[in-house]
Amino acid sequence: LAMAWRHLAWIMVLALSWREATPVPMRTSTRARGGTTQRHDTPHAMLPSGRRLAAANCSEEWFEQPISHFSWAPPPGGRSTYKQRYFVCLGNTKGPAPPVFFYFGNEDNVELYVEHTGIMWETAPDMGAALVFLEHRYYGLSLPFAPNTSGCMSYLTTEEAMADAASFLTAMRAGLLLTVGSVGPVVGFGGSYGGMLATWFRLQYPHLVDGVVAGSAPIWSFLHMHPAYDSSAYLRIVSDAASAKGGATDACKVNFRRVQPLVSRLAASLKGRRQLSASMRTCKNLDNEAEAQGLVAWLQEPWSYLAMGNFPYASSYLVHGAGLLPAYPVRAACQSLDLLPPDATVDELLEAAREAAGVYYNFSKTVSCFYNNATTRRPPIYGAPRAAAPTPARPHARAQSGGESECVGDWGYSWCTEMVQPFSNDGVRDMFWPPTAFNLTSASDECYAEWRVRPRPQWPVTQFGDKAHSLYESSNIVFSNGLLDPWSAGGVLHTISQSVVAIVIPSGAHHSDFMFENELDGQDVKAARA
């Protein structure tokens, strides 16, 4: 492990070679230059070690981007450009041409990553590095189109997002964007989907970024991989977290497997639906079978998020700062299911399953009823692909933000176009019911009904390569994956070459090593950051 992370240090030594002892004073300026419109404010001083850093410690700025980097045809809505938001944090820069730690924004408001990417904040002082966080198009405030613009979603692609980063970094390297002027080496960071973008960017634009660190980046989680991706592995890892292997007991997994067909049977009768309404504490009575059957997916959905956020400390990351998930949230969810006796009654099983789901749906501790109310159906979960909640009842992503008319980013749309990550389960090696094979035809039909698009499942392999070929000609990439994270199923778990290195963290959850240091971190997480 230590030897592997020395390769990360080797990437960083590029940055160290640019360090100088004399700091460059920061200044306040306003300028419009090179296609950019910026507001430079003097950043606040860095907070003391151990305290969280906020976007308030950076300057919020804007960069003008083409809506399409690849077409000369005018996009809909009458505008050809949009304002892309980014944050610049210069409090640690030292000397002329400082190195830059650059974050490739995910499918969310970029402030989430400013607040939580501790690896950048905690490494920057030693390197004298500037921090730059670029917001992904269609997310946060970087919106190319107004709502209800016909055809507005067509420009939400990985290719356009990477071209945004390429245009931005070209301007930054030319000395046009930062108050420090020219910059030194650029090291990219990205977690989850951001890590996928960082990896692919290094493959396609190696002249713009000197190396990247990709945390929990499932770049090998697609169809048509060679060797093939195991679509059942994701839900097996989720299930392992809810067992003795993950620090709970096997009773948790066994009892949750018992509950799901029970809910389905009860949903078929009026008497059963009344029992479900009472035991699940639904906001309204379950009046029809279809609605009641939906409880199965509702009970299944939290486990993926809890497994991703299975940190040893309470964390707000996966709930976007709106509250806290408890330490080891899978174990917390398992408590009610662990304690059930073998002869538990139907109501006891149902209530235990509701309590387990409530760890996720009621993280705020203010929810009084569940399921069939728009404000209580699910909390605002961010920070990882929305498709990260596959269930046998819903094995692919659905719209989270209201559909195409909103003209805002949605992982459901991305999944239904180019990010087709398949999921399946057998109900034996995992705890989910019913056993379900991935069905691309059915998924495609549902995508068309919801988004009027059909997936191109071969596109990631066509564009970026498969397991056998994609990384062997590249360099300066560090992958890290926690084995408690279900996305590790599609991650790079073995070292490819001397400069394409894999770090495996047995006790790690979803890019645990990217978070701020915590005294409760496992020794392997601490070693990964060392």
mmCIF file of C-alpha atoms in Angstrom, residues 122-460:
data_model
loop_
_atom_site.group_PDB
_atom_site.id
_atom_site.type_symbol
_atom_site.label_atom_id
_atom_site.label_comp_id
_atom_site.label_asym_id
_atom_site.label_seq_id
_atom_site.Cartn_x
_atom_site.Cartn_y
_atom_site.Cartn_z
ATOM 1 C CA GLU A 122 -5.140 18.861 3.389
ATOM 2 C CA THR A 123 -2.487 18.203 0.742
ATOM 3 C CA ALA A 124 -2.411 21.725 -0.736
ATOM 4 C CA PRO A 125 -0.376 23.434 2.034
ATOM 5 C CA ASP A 126 2.593 21.101 1.604
ATOM 6 C CA MET A 127 2.514 21.598 -2.140
ATOM 7 C CA GLY A 128 1.767 25.319 -2.160
ATOM 8 C CA ALA A 129 -1.074 24.480 -4.514
ATOM 9 C CA ALA A 130 -4.038 26.481 -5.732
ATOM 10 C CA LEU A 131 -7.381 24.685 -5.600
ATOM 11 C CA VAL A 132 -9.862 24.961 -8.465
ATOM 12 C CA PHE A 133 -13.281 23.292 -8.515
ATOM 13 C CA LEU A 134 -15.167 23.320 -11.837
ATOM 14 C CA GLU A 135 -18.922 22.786 -11.820
ATOM 15 C CA HIS A 136 -20.330 20.252 -14.268
ATOM 16 C CA ARG A 137 -22.602 21.634 -16.972
ATOM 17 C CA TYR A 138 -26.342 21.358 -16.184
ATOM 18 C CA TYR A 139 -25.716 21.163 -12.419
ATOM 19 C CA GLY A 140 -25.724 23.740 -9.650
ATOM 20 C CA LEU A 141 -25.788 27.172 -11.277
ATOM 21 C CA SER A 142 -24.063 26.146 -14.546
ATOM 22 C CA LEU A 143 -27.230 25.856 -16.592
ATOM 23 C CA PRO A 144 -27.019 26.189 -20.381
ATOM 24 C CA PHE A 145 -30.784 26.516 -20.911
ATOM 25 C CA ALA A 146 -33.882 27.997 -19.369
ATOM 26 C CA PRO A 147 -36.629 25.577 -18.335
ATOM 27 C CA ASN A 148 -38.974 24.341 -21.046
ATOM 28 C CA THR A 149 -36.428 24.839 -23.857
ATOM 29 C CA SER A 150 -37.156 22.145 -26.420
ATOM 30 C CA GLY A 151 -34.233 19.773 -26.971
ATOM 31 C CA CYS A 152 -32.262 21.216 -24.066
ATOM 32 C CA MET A 153 -30.904 17.924 -22.717
ATOM 33 C CA SER A 154 -29.013 16.955 -25.857
ATOM 34 C CA TYR A 155 -25.818 18.663 -24.689
ATOM 35 C CA LEU A 156 -25.531 16.757 -21.416
ATOM 36 C CA THR A 157 -22.742 14.349 -22.380
ATOM 37 C CA THR A 158 -19.383 13.311 -20.987
ATOM 38 C CA GLU A 159 -17.739 14.563 -24.181
ATOM 39 C CA GLU A 160 -19.133 18.074 -23.760
ATOM 40 C CA ALA A 161 -18.269 18.052 -20.045
ATOM 41 C CA MET A 162 -14.659 17.098 -20.759
ATOM 42 C CA ALA A 163 -14.443 19.690 -23.524
ATOM 43 C CA ASP A 164 -15.604 22.269 -20.972
ATOM 44 C CA ALA A 165 -12.711 21.256 -18.736
ATOM 45 C CA ALA A 166 -10.310 21.332 -21.679
ATOM 46 C CA SER A 167 -11.332 24.865 -22.660
ATOM 47 C CA PHE A 168 -11.115 26.000 -19.064
ATOM 48 C CA LEU A 169 -7.680 24.459 -18.439
ATOM 49 C CA THR A 170 -6.332 25.851 -21.696
ATOM 50 C CA ALA A 171 -7.272 29.350 -20.563
ATOM 51 C CA MET A 172 -5.947 28.727 -17.067
ATOM 52 C CA ARG A 173 -2.604 27.425 -18.329
ATOM 53 C CA ALA A 174 -2.331 30.522 -20.522
ATOM 54 C CA GLY A 175 -2.459 32.647 -17.364
ATOM 55 C CA LEU A 176 -5.899 34.129 -18.065
ATOM 56 C CA LEU A 177 -7.931 32.918 -15.101
ATOM 57 C CA LEU A 178 -6.066 33.064 -11.787
ATOM 58 C CA THR A 179 -4.738 36.143 -10.055
ATOM 59 C CA VAL A 180 -1.388 34.392 -9.695
ATOM 60 C CA GLY A 181 -1.080 34.434 -13.491
ATOM 61 C CA SER A 182 0.682 31.432 -15.001
ATOM 62 C CA VAL A 183 0.480 28.106 -13.227
ATOM 63 C CA GLY A 184 2.673 25.056 -12.821
ATOM 64 C CA PRO A 185 1.697 21.385 -13.078
ATOM 65 C CA VAL A 186 -1.987 20.520 -12.887
ATOM 66 C CA VAL A 187 -3.069 17.464 -10.876
ATOM 67 C CA GLY A 188 -6.686 16.439 -11.382
ATOM 68 C CA PHE A 189 -8.961 14.955 -8.726
ATOM 69 C CA GLY A 190 -12.366 13.378 -9.035
ATOM 70 C CA GLY A 191 -14.554 11.071 -6.963
ATOM 71 C CA SER A 192 -17.188 8.687 -8.322
ATOM 72 C CA TYR A 193 -18.435 10.048 -11.663
ATOM 73 C CA GLY A 194 -15.944 12.889 -11.250
ATOM 74 C CA GLY A 195 -13.222 10.259 -11.010
ATOM 75 C CA MET A 196 -14.465 8.693 -14.213
ATOM 76 C CA LEU A 197 -14.263 12.075 -15.933
ATOM 77 C CA ALA A 198 -10.784 12.675 -14.513
ATOM 78 C CA THR A 199 -9.580 9.316 -15.843
ATOM 79 C CA TRP A 200 -11.087 9.766 -19.271
ATOM 80 C CA PHE A 201 -9.766 13.325 -19.425
ATOM 81 C CA ARG A 202 -6.234 12.101 -18.762
ATOM 82 C CA LEU A 203 -6.681 9.612 -21.620
ATOM 83 C CA GLN A 204 -8.043 12.173 -24.084
ATOM 84 C CA TYR A 205 -6.380 15.445 -23.018
ATOM 85 C CA PRO A 206 -3.021 14.398 -21.513
ATOM 86 C CA HIS A 207 -1.424 17.712 -22.484
ATOM 87 C CA LEU A 208 -3.723 19.620 -20.126
ATOM 88 C CA VAL A 209 -3.417 17.639 -16.902
ATOM 89 C CA ASP A 210 -0.167 16.146 -15.605
ATOM 90 C CA GLY A 211 -1.791 13.386 -13.597
ATOM 91 C CA VAL A 212 -5.079 12.486 -11.917
ATOM 92 C CA VAL A 213 -6.276 10.855 -8.710
ATOM 93 C CA ALA A 214 -9.580 9.012 -9.240
ATOM 94 C CA GLY A 215 -11.468 7.880 -6.140
ATOM 95 C CA SER A 216 -14.172 5.208 -6.439
ATOM 96 C CA ALA A 217 -14.360 5.658 -10.198
ATOM 97 C CA PRO A 218 -16.278 2.707 -11.731
ATOM 98 C CA ILE A 219 -14.872 3.068 -15.249
ATOM 99 C CA TRP A 220 -15.260 -0.684 -15.835
ATOM 100 C CA SER A 221 -18.966 -0.933 -14.939
ATOM 101 C CA PHE A 222 -20.376 -0.988 -18.482
ATOM 102 C CA LEU A 223 -21.687 -3.461 -20.995
ATOM 103 C CA HIS A 224 -19.388 -4.802 -23.725
ATOM 104 C CA MET A 225 -16.320 -4.818 -21.491
ATOM 105 C CA HIS A 226 -13.650 -7.432 -22.106
ATOM 106 C CA PRO A 227 -13.400 -9.213 -19.726
ATOM 107 C CA ALA A 228 -17.099 -8.690 -19.021
ATOM 108 C CA TYR A 229 -18.375 -6.639 -16.101
ATOM 109 C CA ASP A 230 -20.234 -8.722 -13.512
ATOM 110 C CA SER A 231 -23.550 -6.913 -13.252
ATOM 111 C CA SER A 232 -24.496 -8.807 -10.079
ATOM 112 C CA ALA A 233 -21.419 -7.720 -8.104
ATOM 113 C CA TYR A 234 -22.794 -4.330 -7.068
ATOM 114 C CA LEU A 235 -25.774 -5.692 -5.115
ATOM 115 C CA ARG A 236 -23.648 -8.506 -3.665
ATOM 116 C CA ILE A 237 -21.336 -5.902 -2.101
ATOM 117 C CA VAL A 238 -24.338 -3.969 -0.768
ATOM 118 C CA SER A 239 -25.610 -7.213 0.785
ATOM 119 C CA ASP A 240 -22.203 -8.036 2.274
ATOM 120 C CA ALA A 241 -22.326 -4.717 4.124
ATOM 121 C CA ALA A 242 -25.605 -5.870 5.741
ATOM 122 C CA SER A 243 -24.082 -9.091 7.059
ATOM 123 C CA ALA A 244 -21.446 -10.311 9.481
ATOM 124 C CA LYS A 245 -18.877 -9.601 6.796
ATOM 125 C CA GLY A 246 -19.771 -5.904 6.991
ATOM 126 C CA GLY A 247 -19.955 -5.681 10.789
ATOM 127 C CA ALA A 248 -23.700 -6.362 11.180
ATOM 128 C CA THR A 249 -25.065 -9.909 11.527
ATOM 129 C CA ASP A 250 -26.235 -12.348 8.886
ATOM 130 C CA ALA A 251 -29.712 -12.103 10.424
ATOM 131 C CA CYS A 252 -30.031 -8.625 8.880
ATOM 132 C CA LYS A 253 -29.578 -9.913 5.363
ATOM 133 C CA VAL A 254 -31.765 -12.981 5.956
ATOM 134 C CA ASN A 255 -34.639 -11.007 7.460
ATOM 135 C CA PHE A 256 -34.585 -8.339 4.783
ATOM 136 C CA ARG A 257 -34.775 -11.073 2.158
ATOM 137 C CA ARG A 258 -37.874 -12.432 3.966
ATOM 138 C CA VAL A 259 -39.632 -9.062 4.037
ATOM 139 C CA GLN A 260 -39.687 -8.280 0.312
ATOM 140 C CA PRO A 261 -41.880 -11.171 -0.967
ATOM 141 C CA LEU A 262 -44.058 -10.690 2.104
ATOM 142 C CA VAL A 263 -44.728 -7.061 1.125
ATOM 143 C CA SER A 264 -45.525 -8.165 -2.426
ATOM 144 C CA ARG A 265 -48.042 -10.762 -1.219
ATOM 145 C CA LEU A 266 -49.762 -8.335 1.125
ATOM 146 C CA ALA A 267 -50.000 -5.737 -1.643
ATOM 147 C CA ALA A 268 -52.315 -8.044 -3.619
ATOM 148 C CA SER A 269 -55.278 -7.737 -1.217
ATOM 149 C CA LEU A 270 -57.171 -4.878 0.390
ATOM 150 C CA LYS A 271 -56.637 -6.383 3.853
ATOM 151 C CA GLY A 272 -52.938 -6.729 3.170
ATOM 152 C CA ARG A 273 -52.668 -3.136 1.966
ATOM 153 C CA ARG A 274 -54.313 -1.915 5.144
ATOM 154 C CA GLN A 275 -51.752 -3.876 7.143
ATOM 155 C CA LEU A 276 -48.917 -2.424 5.055
ATOM 156 C CA SER A 277 -50.252 1.102 5.494
ATOM 157 C CA ALA A 278 -50.262 0.720 9.274
ATOM 158 C CA SER A 279 -46.954 -1.111 9.710
ATOM 159 C CA MET A 280 -45.058 1.023 7.189
ATOM 160 C CA ARG A 281 -46.648 4.189 8.588
ATOM 161 C CA THR A 282 -47.479 5.451 5.100
ATOM 162 C CA CYS A 283 -48.657 9.020 4.725
ATOM 163 C CA LYS A 284 -51.831 7.847 2.986
ATOM 164 C CA ASN A 285 -53.614 4.533 2.839
ATOM 165 C CA LEU A 286 -52.347 2.298 0.040
ATOM 166 C CA ASP A 287 -55.423 2.219 -2.172
ATOM 167 C CA ASN A 288 -54.233 0.112 -5.104
ATOM 168 C CA GLU A 289 -51.955 -2.819 -5.696
ATOM 169 C CA ALA A 290 -49.499 -1.012 -7.989
ATOM 170 C CA GLU A 291 -48.789 1.634 -5.368
ATOM 171 C CA ALA A 292 -48.405 -0.997 -2.662
ATOM 172 C CA GLN A 293 -46.051 -3.082 -4.804
ATOM 173 C CA GLY A 294 -43.856 -0.001 -5.087
ATOM 174 C CA LEU A 295 -43.001 -0.417 -1.417
ATOM 175 C CA VAL A 296 -40.614 -3.215 -2.371
ATOM 176 C CA ALA A 297 -38.383 -0.849 -4.355
ATOM 177 C CA TRP A 298 -38.820 1.817 -1.664
ATOM 178 C CA LEU A 299 -37.443 -0.562 0.952
ATOM 179 C CA GLN A 300 -34.595 -1.663 -1.313
ATOM 180 C CA GLU A 301 -33.372 1.757 -2.391
ATOM 181 C CA PRO A 302 -31.723 2.974 0.843
ATOM 182 C CA TRP A 303 -29.239 0.127 1.093
ATOM 183 C CA SER A 304 -27.096 1.275 -1.834
ATOM 184 C CA TYR A 305 -26.723 4.779 -0.435
ATOM 185 C CA LEU A 306 -26.075 3.529 3.077
ATOM 186 C CA ALA A 307 -23.385 1.173 1.752
ATOM 187 C CA MET A 308 -21.701 3.987 -0.178
ATOM 188 C CA GLY A 309 -21.806 6.211 2.904
ATOM 189 C CA ASN A 310 -20.632 3.459 5.265
ATOM 190 C CA PHE A 311 -18.086 5.707 6.962
ATOM 191 C CA PRO A 312 -17.027 5.077 10.584
ATOM 192 C CA TYR A 313 -18.280 8.534 11.531
ATOM 193 C CA ALA A 314 -21.479 10.506 11.030
ATOM 194 C CA SER A 315 -21.436 12.268 7.663
ATOM 195 C CA SER A 316 -23.514 14.800 5.771
ATOM 196 C CA TYR A 317 -21.949 14.007 2.387
ATOM 197 C CA LEU A 318 -24.633 11.790 0.880
ATOM 198 C CA VAL A 319 -27.440 14.000 2.194
ATOM 199 C CA HIS A 320 -25.928 17.220 0.856
ATOM 200 C CA GLY A 321 -25.432 18.833 4.230
ATOM 201 C CA ALA A 322 -29.141 18.613 5.046
ATOM 202 C CA GLY A 323 -28.425 16.406 8.041
ATOM 203 C CA LEU A 324 -26.295 13.473 9.079
ATOM 204 C CA LEU A 325 -26.257 9.802 8.357
ATOM 205 C CA PRO A 326 -25.004 7.933 11.434
ATOM 206 C CA ALA A 327 -21.619 6.247 11.702
ATOM 207 C CA TYR A 328 -21.641 2.925 9.835
ATOM 208 C CA PRO A 329 -25.181 3.583 8.599
ATOM 209 C CA VAL A 330 -25.649 0.043 7.250
ATOM 210 C CA ARG A 331 -25.055 -1.345 10.723
ATOM 211 C CA ALA A 332 -27.483 1.235 12.099
ATOM 212 C CA ALA A 333 -30.120 0.161 9.570
ATOM 213 C CA CYS A 334 -29.501 -3.467 10.420
ATOM 214 C CA GLN A 335 -30.138 -3.053 14.138
ATOM 215 C CA SER A 336 -33.889 -3.546 13.918
ATOM 216 C CA LEU A 337 -33.540 -6.520 11.554
ATOM 217 C CA ASP A 338 -30.705 -8.096 13.558
ATOM 218 C CA LEU A 339 -32.865 -8.325 16.685
ATOM 219 C CA LEU A 340 -35.871 -10.103 15.172
ATOM 220 C CA PRO A 341 -36.546 -13.562 16.613
ATOM 221 C CA PRO A 342 -36.867 -16.500 14.185
ATOM 222 C CA ASP A 343 -40.626 -16.595 14.850
ATOM 223 C CA ALA A 344 -41.174 -12.856 14.322
ATOM 224 C CA THR A 345 -44.711 -11.877 13.377
ATOM 225 C CA VAL A 346 -45.613 -10.238 10.077
ATOM 226 C CA ASP A 347 -46.020 -6.858 11.748
ATOM 227 C CA GLU A 348 -42.664 -7.210 13.493
ATOM 228 C CA LEU A 349 -40.946 -7.946 10.186
ATOM 229 C CA LEU A 350 -42.626 -5.007 8.471
ATOM 230 C CA GLU A 351 -41.888 -2.564 11.272
ATOM 231 C CA ALA A 352 -38.239 -3.652 11.420
ATOM 232 C CA ALA A 353 -37.897 -3.098 7.673
ATOM 233 C CA ARG A 354 -39.483 0.349 8.054
ATOM 234 C CA GLU A 355 -37.059 1.242 10.833
ATOM 235 C CA ALA A 356 -34.155 0.139 8.653
ATOM 236 C CA ALA A 357 -35.339 2.287 5.742
ATOM 237 C CA GLY A 358 -35.902 5.169 8.126
ATOM 238 C CA VAL A 359 -32.182 5.487 8.793
ATOM 239 C CA TYR A 360 -32.041 6.875 5.250
ATOM 240 C CA TYR A 361 -35.468 8.395 4.657
ATOM 241 C CA ASN A 362 -35.636 9.970 8.105
ATOM 242 C CA PHE A 363 -32.029 11.076 8.571
ATOM 243 C CA SER A 364 -33.437 14.451 9.684
ATOM 244 C CA LYS A 365 -35.406 12.805 12.532
ATOM 245 C CA THR A 366 -38.402 14.943 11.570
ATOM 246 C CA VAL A 367 -40.356 12.600 9.276
ATOM 247 C CA SER A 368 -43.611 11.374 10.774
ATOM 248 C CA CYS A 369 -44.894 9.293 7.844
ATOM 249 C CA PHE A 370 -43.391 7.520 4.856
ATOM 250 C CA TYR A 371 -43.599 6.605 1.199
ATOM 251 C CA ASN A 372 -46.586 8.086 -0.589
ATOM 252 C CA ASN A 373 -46.030 11.767 -0.006
ATOM 253 C CA ALA A 374 -43.929 13.827 -2.419
ATOM 254 C CA THR A 375 -41.966 15.444 0.385
ATOM 255 C CA THR A 376 -41.167 12.196 2.219
ATOM 256 C CA ARG A 377 -40.611 9.716 -0.592
ATOM 257 C CA ARG A 378 -36.846 10.213 -0.565
ATOM 258 C CA PRO A 379 -34.368 12.730 0.843
ATOM 259 C CA PRO A 380 -32.188 14.887 -1.404
ATOM 260 C CA ILE A 381 -29.352 12.427 -2.060
ATOM 261 C CA TYR A 382 -26.318 13.714 -3.890
ATOM 262 C CA GLY A 383 -22.640 13.072 -4.360
ATOM 263 C CA ALA A 384 -22.830 9.830 -6.319
ATOM 264 C CA PRO A 385 -24.494 8.652 -9.494
ATOM 265 C CA ARG A 386 -28.251 8.572 -9.107
ATOM 266 C CA ALA A 387 -28.115 5.139 -10.736
ATOM 267 C CA ALA A 388 -26.334 4.090 -7.569
ATOM 268 C CA ALA A 389 -29.670 2.889 -6.219
ATOM 269 C CA PRO A 390 -30.388 -0.019 -8.554
ATOM 270 C CA THR A 391 -32.990 -2.441 -7.281
ATOM 271 C CA PRO A 392 -34.537 -5.576 -8.751
ATOM 272 C CA ALA A 393 -37.744 -3.597 -9.036
ATOM 273 C CA ARG A 394 -35.959 -0.736 -10.802
ATOM 274 C CA PRO A 395 -32.609 -1.804 -12.243
ATOM 275 C CA HIS A 396 -31.874 1.471 -14.023
ATOM 276 C CA ALA A 397 -31.988 5.166 -13.229
ATOM 277 C CA ARG A 398 -35.158 7.194 -13.387
ATOM 278 C CA ALA A 399 -35.653 10.927 -13.501
ATOM 279 C CA GLN A 400 -34.807 12.694 -10.254
ATOM 280 C CA SER A 401 -35.266 16.338 -11.199
ATOM 281 C CA GLY A 402 -38.576 16.455 -13.016
ATOM 282 C CA GLY A 403 -37.720 15.347 -16.524
ATOM 283 C CA GLU A 404 -36.625 17.058 -19.692
ATOM 284 C CA SER A 405 -38.738 20.176 -19.243
ATOM 285 C CA GLU A 406 -36.582 21.267 -16.298
ATOM 286 C CA CYS A 407 -33.440 21.437 -18.498
ATOM 287 C CA VAL A 408 -31.240 20.555 -15.510
ATOM 288 C CA GLY A 409 -28.813 17.704 -15.024
ATOM 289 C CA ASP A 410 -30.240 14.320 -14.217
ATOM 290 C CA TRP A 411 -28.419 11.005 -13.932
ATOM 291 C CA GLY A 412 -31.521 9.305 -15.305
ATOM 292 C CA TYR A 413 -30.919 11.045 -18.620
ATOM 293 C CA SER A 414 -27.197 10.272 -18.581
ATOM 294 C CA TRP A 415 -27.921 6.622 -17.824
ATOM 295 C CA CYS A 416 -30.454 6.496 -20.631
ATOM 296 C CA THR A 417 -27.985 7.839 -23.197
ATOM 297 C CA GLU A 418 -24.347 6.838 -22.670
ATOM 298 C CA MET A 419 -23.807 5.793 -19.023
ATOM 299 C CA VAL A 420 -25.536 2.407 -19.175
ATOM 300 C CA GLN A 421 -24.364 0.576 -16.070
ATOM 301 C CA PRO A 422 -26.186 -2.775 -15.801
ATOM 302 C CA PHE A 423 -27.376 -4.309 -12.539
ATOM 303 C CA SER A 424 -28.748 -7.750 -11.737
ATOM 304 C CA ASN A 425 -29.271 -10.012 -8.732
ATOM 305 C CA ASP A 426 -29.917 -13.667 -8.026
ATOM 306 C CA GLY A 427 -31.520 -13.433 -4.559
ATOM 307 C CA VAL A 428 -29.074 -16.021 -3.221
ATOM 308 C CA ARG A 429 -25.702 -14.315 -3.061
ATOM 309 C CA ASP A 430 -27.476 -11.030 -2.339
ATOM 310 C CA MET A 431 -30.451 -10.016 -0.193
ATOM 311 C CA PHE A 432 -32.702 -8.584 -2.890
ATOM 312 C CA TRP A 433 -35.912 -9.987 -4.331
ATOM 313 C CA PRO A 434 -37.063 -10.972 -6.890
ATOM 314 C CA PRO A 435 -34.090 -12.426 -8.807
ATOM 315 C CA THR A 436 -33.716 -10.152 -11.823
ATOM 316 C CA ALA A 437 -31.512 -10.302 -14.892
ATOM 317 C CA PHE A 438 -30.591 -7.048 -16.580
ATOM 318 C CA ASN A 439 -32.871 -6.495 -19.575
ATOM 319 C CA LEU A 440 -31.564 -3.854 -21.957
ATOM 320 C CA THR A 441 -34.669 -3.949 -24.167
ATOM 321 C CA SER A 442 -36.985 -3.201 -21.250
ATOM 322 C CA ALA A 443 -34.657 -0.500 -19.932
ATOM 323 C CA SER A 444 -34.471 1.101 -23.367
ATOM 324 C CA ASP A 445 -38.265 1.198 -23.636
ATOM 325 C CA GLU A 446 -38.563 2.850 -20.239
ATOM 326 C CA CYS A 447 -35.879 5.384 -21.175
ATOM 327 C CA TYR A 448 -37.747 6.251 -24.327
ATOM 328 C CA ALA A 449 -41.010 6.659 -22.441
ATOM 329 C CA GLU A 450 -39.391 8.988 -19.929
ATOM 330 C CA TRP A 451 -36.800 10.887 -21.969
ATOM 331 C CA ARG A 452 -37.563 10.149 -25.630
ATOM 332 C CA VAL A 453 -34.053 8.736 -26.030
ATOM 333 C CA ARG A 454 -32.606 5.232 -26.217
ATOM 334 C CA PRO A 455 -29.295 4.131 -24.708
ATOM 335 C CA ARG A 456 -26.122 3.518 -26.678
ATOM 336 C CA PRO A 457 -24.701 0.862 -24.348
ATOM 337 C CA GLN A 458 -21.546 0.297 -26.375
ATOM 338 C CA TRP A 459 -20.506 3.957 -26.329
ATOM 339 C CA PRO A 460 -18.275 3.994 -23.191
#
